[in-house]
PDB file of C-alpha atoms in Angstrom:
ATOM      1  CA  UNK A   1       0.000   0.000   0.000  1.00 38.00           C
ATOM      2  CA  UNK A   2       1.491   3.611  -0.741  1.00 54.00           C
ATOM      3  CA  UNK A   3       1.306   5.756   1.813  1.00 80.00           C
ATOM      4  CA  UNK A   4       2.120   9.391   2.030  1.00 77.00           C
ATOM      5  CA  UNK A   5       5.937   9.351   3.278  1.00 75.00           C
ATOM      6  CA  UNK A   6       6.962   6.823   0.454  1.00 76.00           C
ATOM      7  CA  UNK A   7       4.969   8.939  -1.534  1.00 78.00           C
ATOM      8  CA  UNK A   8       6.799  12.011  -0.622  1.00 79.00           C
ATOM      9  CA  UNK A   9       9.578  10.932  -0.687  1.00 78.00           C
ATOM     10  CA  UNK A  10      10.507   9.179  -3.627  1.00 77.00           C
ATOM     11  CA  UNK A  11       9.951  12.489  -5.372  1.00 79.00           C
ATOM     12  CA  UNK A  12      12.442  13.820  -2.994  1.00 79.00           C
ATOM     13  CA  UNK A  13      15.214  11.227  -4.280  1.00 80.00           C
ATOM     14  CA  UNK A  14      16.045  12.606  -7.664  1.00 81.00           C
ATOM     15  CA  UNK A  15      16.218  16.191  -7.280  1.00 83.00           C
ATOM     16  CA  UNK A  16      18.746  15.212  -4.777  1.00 78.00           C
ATOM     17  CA  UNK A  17      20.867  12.801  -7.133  1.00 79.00           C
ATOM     18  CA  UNK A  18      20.816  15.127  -9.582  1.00 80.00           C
ATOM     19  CA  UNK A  19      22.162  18.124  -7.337  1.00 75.00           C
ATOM     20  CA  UNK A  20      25.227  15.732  -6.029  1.00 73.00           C
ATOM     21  CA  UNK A  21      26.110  14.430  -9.908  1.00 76.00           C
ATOM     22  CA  UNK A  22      25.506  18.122 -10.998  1.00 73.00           C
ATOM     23  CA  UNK A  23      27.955  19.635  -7.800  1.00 67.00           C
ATOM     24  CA  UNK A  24      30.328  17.240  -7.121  1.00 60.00           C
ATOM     25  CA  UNK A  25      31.166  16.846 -11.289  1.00 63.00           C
ATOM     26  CA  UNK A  26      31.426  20.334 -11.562  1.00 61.00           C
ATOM     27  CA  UNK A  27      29.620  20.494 -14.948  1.00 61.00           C
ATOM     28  CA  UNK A  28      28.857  23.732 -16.749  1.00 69.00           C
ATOM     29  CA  UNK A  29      25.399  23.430 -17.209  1.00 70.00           C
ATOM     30  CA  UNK A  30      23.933  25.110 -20.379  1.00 78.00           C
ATOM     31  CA  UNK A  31      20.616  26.275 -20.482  1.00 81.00           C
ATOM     32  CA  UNK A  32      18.540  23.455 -21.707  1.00 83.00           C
ATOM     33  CA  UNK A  33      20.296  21.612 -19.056  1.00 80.00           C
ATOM     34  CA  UNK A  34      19.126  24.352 -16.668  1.00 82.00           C
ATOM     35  CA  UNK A  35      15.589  23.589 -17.347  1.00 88.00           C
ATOM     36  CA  UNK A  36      15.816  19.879 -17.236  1.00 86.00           C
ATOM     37  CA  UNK A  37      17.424  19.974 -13.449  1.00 85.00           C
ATOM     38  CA  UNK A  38      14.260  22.660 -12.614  1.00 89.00           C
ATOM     39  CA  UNK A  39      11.849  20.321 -14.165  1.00 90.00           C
ATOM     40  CA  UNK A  40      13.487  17.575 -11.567  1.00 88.00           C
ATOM     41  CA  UNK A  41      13.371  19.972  -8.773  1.00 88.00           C
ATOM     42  CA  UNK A  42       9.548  20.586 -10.040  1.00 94.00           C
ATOM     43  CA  UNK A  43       8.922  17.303  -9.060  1.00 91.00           C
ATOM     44  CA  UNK A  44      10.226  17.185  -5.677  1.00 89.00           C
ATOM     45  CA  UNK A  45       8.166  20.037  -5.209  1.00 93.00           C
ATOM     46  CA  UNK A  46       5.398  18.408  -6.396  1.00 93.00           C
ATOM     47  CA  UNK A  47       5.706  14.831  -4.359  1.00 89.00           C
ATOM     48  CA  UNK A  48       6.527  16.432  -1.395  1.00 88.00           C
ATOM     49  CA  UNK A  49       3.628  19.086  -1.772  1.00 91.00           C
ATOM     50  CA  UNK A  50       1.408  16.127  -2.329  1.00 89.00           C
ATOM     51  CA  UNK A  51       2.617  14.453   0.832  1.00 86.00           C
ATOM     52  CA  UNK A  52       2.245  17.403   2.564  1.00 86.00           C
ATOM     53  CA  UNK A  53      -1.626  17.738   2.081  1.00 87.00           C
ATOM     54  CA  UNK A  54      -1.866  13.601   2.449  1.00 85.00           C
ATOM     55  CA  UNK A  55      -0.554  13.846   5.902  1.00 81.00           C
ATOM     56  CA  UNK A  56      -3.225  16.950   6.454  1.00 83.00           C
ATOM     57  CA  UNK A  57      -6.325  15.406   4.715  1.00 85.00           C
ATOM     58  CA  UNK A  58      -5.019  11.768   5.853  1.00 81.00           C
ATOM     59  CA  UNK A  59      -4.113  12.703   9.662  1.00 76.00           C
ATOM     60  CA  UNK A  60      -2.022   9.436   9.178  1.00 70.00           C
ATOM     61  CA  UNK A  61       0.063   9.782  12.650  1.00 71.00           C
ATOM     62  CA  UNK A  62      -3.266  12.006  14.305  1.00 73.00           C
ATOM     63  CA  UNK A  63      -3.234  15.353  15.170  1.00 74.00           C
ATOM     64  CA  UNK A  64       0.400  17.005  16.113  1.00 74.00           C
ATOM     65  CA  UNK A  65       2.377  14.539  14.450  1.00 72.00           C
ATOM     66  CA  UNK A  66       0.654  14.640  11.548  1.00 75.00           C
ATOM     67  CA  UNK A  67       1.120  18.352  10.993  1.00 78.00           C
ATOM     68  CA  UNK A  68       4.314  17.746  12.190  1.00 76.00           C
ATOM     69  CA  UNK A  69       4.952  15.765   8.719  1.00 76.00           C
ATOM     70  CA  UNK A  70       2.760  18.159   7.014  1.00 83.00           C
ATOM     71  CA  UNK A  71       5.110  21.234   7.643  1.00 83.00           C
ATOM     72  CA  UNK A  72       8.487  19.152   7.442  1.00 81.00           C
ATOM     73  CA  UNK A  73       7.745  17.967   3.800  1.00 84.00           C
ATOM     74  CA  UNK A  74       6.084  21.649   2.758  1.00 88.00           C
ATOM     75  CA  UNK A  75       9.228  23.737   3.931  1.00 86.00           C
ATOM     76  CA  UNK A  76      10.988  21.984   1.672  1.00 85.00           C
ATOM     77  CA  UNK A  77       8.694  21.200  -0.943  1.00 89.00           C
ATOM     78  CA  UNK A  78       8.833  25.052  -1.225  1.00 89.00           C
ATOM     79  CA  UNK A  79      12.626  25.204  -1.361  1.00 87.00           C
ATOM     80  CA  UNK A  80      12.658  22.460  -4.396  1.00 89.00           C
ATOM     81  CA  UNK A  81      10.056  25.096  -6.131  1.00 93.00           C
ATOM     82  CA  UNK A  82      11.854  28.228  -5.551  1.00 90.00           C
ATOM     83  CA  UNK A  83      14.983  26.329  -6.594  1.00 87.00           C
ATOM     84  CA  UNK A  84      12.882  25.204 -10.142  1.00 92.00           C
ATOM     85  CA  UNK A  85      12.108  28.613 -10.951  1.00 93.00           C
ATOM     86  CA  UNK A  86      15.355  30.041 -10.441  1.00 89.00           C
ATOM     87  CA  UNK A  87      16.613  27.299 -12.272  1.00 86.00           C
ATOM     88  CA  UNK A  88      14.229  27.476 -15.014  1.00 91.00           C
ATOM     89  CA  UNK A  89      14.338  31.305 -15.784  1.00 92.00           C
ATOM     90  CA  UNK A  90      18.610  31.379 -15.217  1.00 86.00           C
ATOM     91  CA  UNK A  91      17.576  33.813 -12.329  1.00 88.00           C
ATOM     92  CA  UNK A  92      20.822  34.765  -8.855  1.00 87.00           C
ATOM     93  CA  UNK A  93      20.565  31.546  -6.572  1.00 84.00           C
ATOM     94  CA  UNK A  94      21.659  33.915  -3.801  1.00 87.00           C
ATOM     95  CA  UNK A  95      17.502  33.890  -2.306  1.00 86.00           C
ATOM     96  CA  UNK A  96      17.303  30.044  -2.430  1.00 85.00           C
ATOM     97  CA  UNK A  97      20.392  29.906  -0.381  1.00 85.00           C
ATOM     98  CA  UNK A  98      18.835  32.850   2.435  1.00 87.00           C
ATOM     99  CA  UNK A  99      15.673  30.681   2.313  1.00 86.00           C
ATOM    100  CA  UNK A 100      17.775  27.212   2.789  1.00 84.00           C
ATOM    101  CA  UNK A 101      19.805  29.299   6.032  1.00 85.00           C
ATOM    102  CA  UNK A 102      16.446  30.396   7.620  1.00 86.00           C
ATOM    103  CA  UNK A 103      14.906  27.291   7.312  1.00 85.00           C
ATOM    104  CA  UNK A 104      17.963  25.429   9.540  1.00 83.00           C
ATOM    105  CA  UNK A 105      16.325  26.758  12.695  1.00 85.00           C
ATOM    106  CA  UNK A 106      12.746  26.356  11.518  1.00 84.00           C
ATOM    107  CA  UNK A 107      13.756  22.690  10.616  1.00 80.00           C
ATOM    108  CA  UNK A 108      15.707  22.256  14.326  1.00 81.00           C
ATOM    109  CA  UNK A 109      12.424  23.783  16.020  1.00 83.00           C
ATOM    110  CA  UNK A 110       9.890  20.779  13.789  1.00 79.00           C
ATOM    111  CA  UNK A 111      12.395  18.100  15.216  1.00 77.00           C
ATOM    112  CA  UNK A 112      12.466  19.438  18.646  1.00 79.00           C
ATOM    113  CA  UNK A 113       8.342  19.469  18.074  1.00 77.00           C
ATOM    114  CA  UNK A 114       8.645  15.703  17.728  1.00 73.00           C
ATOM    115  CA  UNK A 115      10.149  14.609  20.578  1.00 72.00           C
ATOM    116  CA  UNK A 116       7.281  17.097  22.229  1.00 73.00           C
ATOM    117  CA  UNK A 117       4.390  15.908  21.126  1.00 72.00           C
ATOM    118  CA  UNK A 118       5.610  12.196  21.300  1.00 71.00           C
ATOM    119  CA  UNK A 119       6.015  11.388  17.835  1.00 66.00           C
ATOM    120  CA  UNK A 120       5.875   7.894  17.110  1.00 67.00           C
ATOM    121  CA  UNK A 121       8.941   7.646  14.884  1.00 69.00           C
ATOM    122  CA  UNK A 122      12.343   5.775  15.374  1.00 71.00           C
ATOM    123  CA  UNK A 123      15.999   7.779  15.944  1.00 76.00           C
ATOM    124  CA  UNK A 124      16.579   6.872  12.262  1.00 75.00           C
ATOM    125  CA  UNK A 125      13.925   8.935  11.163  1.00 72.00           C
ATOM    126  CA  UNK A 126      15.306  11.485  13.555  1.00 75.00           C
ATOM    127  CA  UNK A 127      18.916  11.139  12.222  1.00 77.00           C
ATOM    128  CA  UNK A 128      17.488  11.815   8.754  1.00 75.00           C
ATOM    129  CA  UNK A 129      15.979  15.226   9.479  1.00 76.00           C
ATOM    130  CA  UNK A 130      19.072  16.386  10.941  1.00 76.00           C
ATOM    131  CA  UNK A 131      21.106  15.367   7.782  1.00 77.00           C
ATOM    132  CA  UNK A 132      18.151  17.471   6.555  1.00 74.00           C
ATOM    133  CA  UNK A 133      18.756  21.021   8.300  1.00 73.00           C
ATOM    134  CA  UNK A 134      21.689  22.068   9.032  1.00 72.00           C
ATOM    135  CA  UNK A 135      23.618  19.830   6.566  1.00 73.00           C
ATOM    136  CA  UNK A 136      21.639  20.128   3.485  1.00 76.00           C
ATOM    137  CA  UNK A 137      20.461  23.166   4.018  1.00 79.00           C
ATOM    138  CA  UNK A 138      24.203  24.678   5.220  1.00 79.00           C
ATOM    139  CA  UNK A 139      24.809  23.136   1.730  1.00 76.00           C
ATOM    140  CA  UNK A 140      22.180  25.033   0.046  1.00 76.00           C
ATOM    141  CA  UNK A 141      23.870  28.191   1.359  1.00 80.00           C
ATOM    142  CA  UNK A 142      27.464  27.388   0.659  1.00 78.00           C
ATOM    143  CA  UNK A 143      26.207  26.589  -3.143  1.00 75.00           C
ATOM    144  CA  UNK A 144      24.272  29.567  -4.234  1.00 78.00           C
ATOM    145  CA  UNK A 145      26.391  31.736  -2.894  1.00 78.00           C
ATOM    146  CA  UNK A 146      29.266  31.089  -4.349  1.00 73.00           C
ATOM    147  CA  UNK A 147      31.470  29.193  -1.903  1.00 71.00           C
ATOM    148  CA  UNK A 148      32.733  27.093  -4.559  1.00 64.00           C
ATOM    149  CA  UNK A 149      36.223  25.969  -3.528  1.00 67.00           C
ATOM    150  CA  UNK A 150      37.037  22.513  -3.555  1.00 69.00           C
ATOM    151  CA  UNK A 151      36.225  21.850  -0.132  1.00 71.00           C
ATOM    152  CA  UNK A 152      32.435  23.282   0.142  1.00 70.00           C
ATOM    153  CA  UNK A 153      31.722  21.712  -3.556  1.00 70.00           C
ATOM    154  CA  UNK A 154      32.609  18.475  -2.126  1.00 73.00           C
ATOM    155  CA  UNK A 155      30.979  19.064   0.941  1.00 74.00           C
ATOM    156  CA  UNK A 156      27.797  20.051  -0.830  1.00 73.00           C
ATOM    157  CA  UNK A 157      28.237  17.238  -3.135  1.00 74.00           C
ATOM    158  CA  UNK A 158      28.236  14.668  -1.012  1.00 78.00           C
ATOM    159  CA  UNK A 159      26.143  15.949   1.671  1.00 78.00           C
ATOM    160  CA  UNK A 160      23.477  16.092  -1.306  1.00 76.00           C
ATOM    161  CA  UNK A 161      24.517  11.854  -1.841  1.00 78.00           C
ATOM    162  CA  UNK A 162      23.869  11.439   2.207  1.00 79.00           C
ATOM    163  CA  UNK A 163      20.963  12.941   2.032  1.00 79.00           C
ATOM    164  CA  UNK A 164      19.688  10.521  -1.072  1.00 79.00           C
ATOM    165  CA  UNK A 165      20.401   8.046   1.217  1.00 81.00           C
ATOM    166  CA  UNK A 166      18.652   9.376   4.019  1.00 78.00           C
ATOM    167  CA  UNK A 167      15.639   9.742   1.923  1.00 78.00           C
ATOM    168  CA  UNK A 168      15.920   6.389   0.935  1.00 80.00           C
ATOM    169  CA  UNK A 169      15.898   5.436   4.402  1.00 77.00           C
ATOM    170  CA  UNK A 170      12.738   7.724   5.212  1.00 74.00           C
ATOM    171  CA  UNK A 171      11.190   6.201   2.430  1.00 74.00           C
ATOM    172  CA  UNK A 172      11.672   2.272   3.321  1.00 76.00           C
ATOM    173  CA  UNK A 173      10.979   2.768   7.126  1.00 74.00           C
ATOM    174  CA  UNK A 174       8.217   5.284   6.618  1.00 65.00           C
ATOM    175  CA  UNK A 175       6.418   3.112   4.035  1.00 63.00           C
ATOM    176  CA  UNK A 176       6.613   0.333   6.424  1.00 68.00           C
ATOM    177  CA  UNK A 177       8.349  -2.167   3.908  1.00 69.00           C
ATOM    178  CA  UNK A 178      11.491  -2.248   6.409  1.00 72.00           C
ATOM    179  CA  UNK A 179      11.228  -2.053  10.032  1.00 71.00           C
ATOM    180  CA  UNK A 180      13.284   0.733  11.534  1.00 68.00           C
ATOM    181  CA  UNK A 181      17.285  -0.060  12.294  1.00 70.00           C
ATOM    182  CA  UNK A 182      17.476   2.292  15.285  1.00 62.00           C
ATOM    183  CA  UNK A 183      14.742   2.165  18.537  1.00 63.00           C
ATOM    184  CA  UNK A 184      12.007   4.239  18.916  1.00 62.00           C
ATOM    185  CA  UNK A 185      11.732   7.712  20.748  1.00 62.00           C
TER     186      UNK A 185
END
């Protein structure tokens, strides 16, 4: 059965990929290139927008939680579509990068909210989200603003691969299709 997370998330996967093959190779993109990454990002925006209003409508995990994984999956879900139209129209990165900086503590605040509320979700899952903010997101930042030398393109780079994997993960356990490797809060 599909479920929002795997939903969600396997939309999330490629824009991802595509960000660490597109960093850490350093290619020069060109513009129809341009346009094909956006239309990926359009799709994370799209999958995790979806998920977003399945965990509303759905109230999957029941009240906090759920909007809990409603507001998670939108805040970035908006990031993925700001980064599509920038992407698509050739327009300065530099505002996807102050949105990806504000949304660290935003995204530290949602995780603290979990623990709160008594989300029923295993440190994996926990693990993941912090990959999430301040890594990917840091990332984000470094990227778009130029930070380019060979040791924040790598970090961004691969960052962007741990954080396909971490999706991955979120998918799988989320989905219910494996059972999660680390206990439960």
């Amino acid at each position: 059965m599909v479920n929002a997370t795997a939903f969600g998330m396997s939309g999330l996967v490629l824009p991802l990929f595509v960000w660490f093959v597109a960093i850490y190779q350093d290619y020069e993109l060109n513009e129809a290139e341009l346009k094909g990454i956006a239309a990926v990002e359009f799709t994370g925006f799209l999958t995790l927008f979806v998920m977003g209003l399945w965990h509303t409508i759905d109230n999957t995990f029941g009240g906090a939680v759920s909007l809990l994984f409603t507001a998670i999956p939108l805040l970035y879900g908006l990031l993925w579509l700001i980064a599509a139209i920038i992407h698509w129209y050739g327009a300065d990165m530099k505002p996807l990068g102050v949105v990806a900086l504000v949304q660290i503590p935003v995204q530290l605040l949602l995780i603290v909210g979990l623990f709160a509320v008594g989300a029923p979700i295993s440190w994996g899952i926990v693990v993941d989200l912090l990959i999430y903010a301040p890594f990917t997101l840091a990332g984000f930042y470094l990227f778009t603003h130029g930070y380019m030398m060979p040791a924040a393109k790598r970090y961004t780079g691969w960052i962007s691969l741990l954080a396909t994997i971490a999706t991955l993960h979120v998918m799988f356990v989320g989905s219910g299709i494996i059972g999660p490797i680390l206990p439960g809060i």
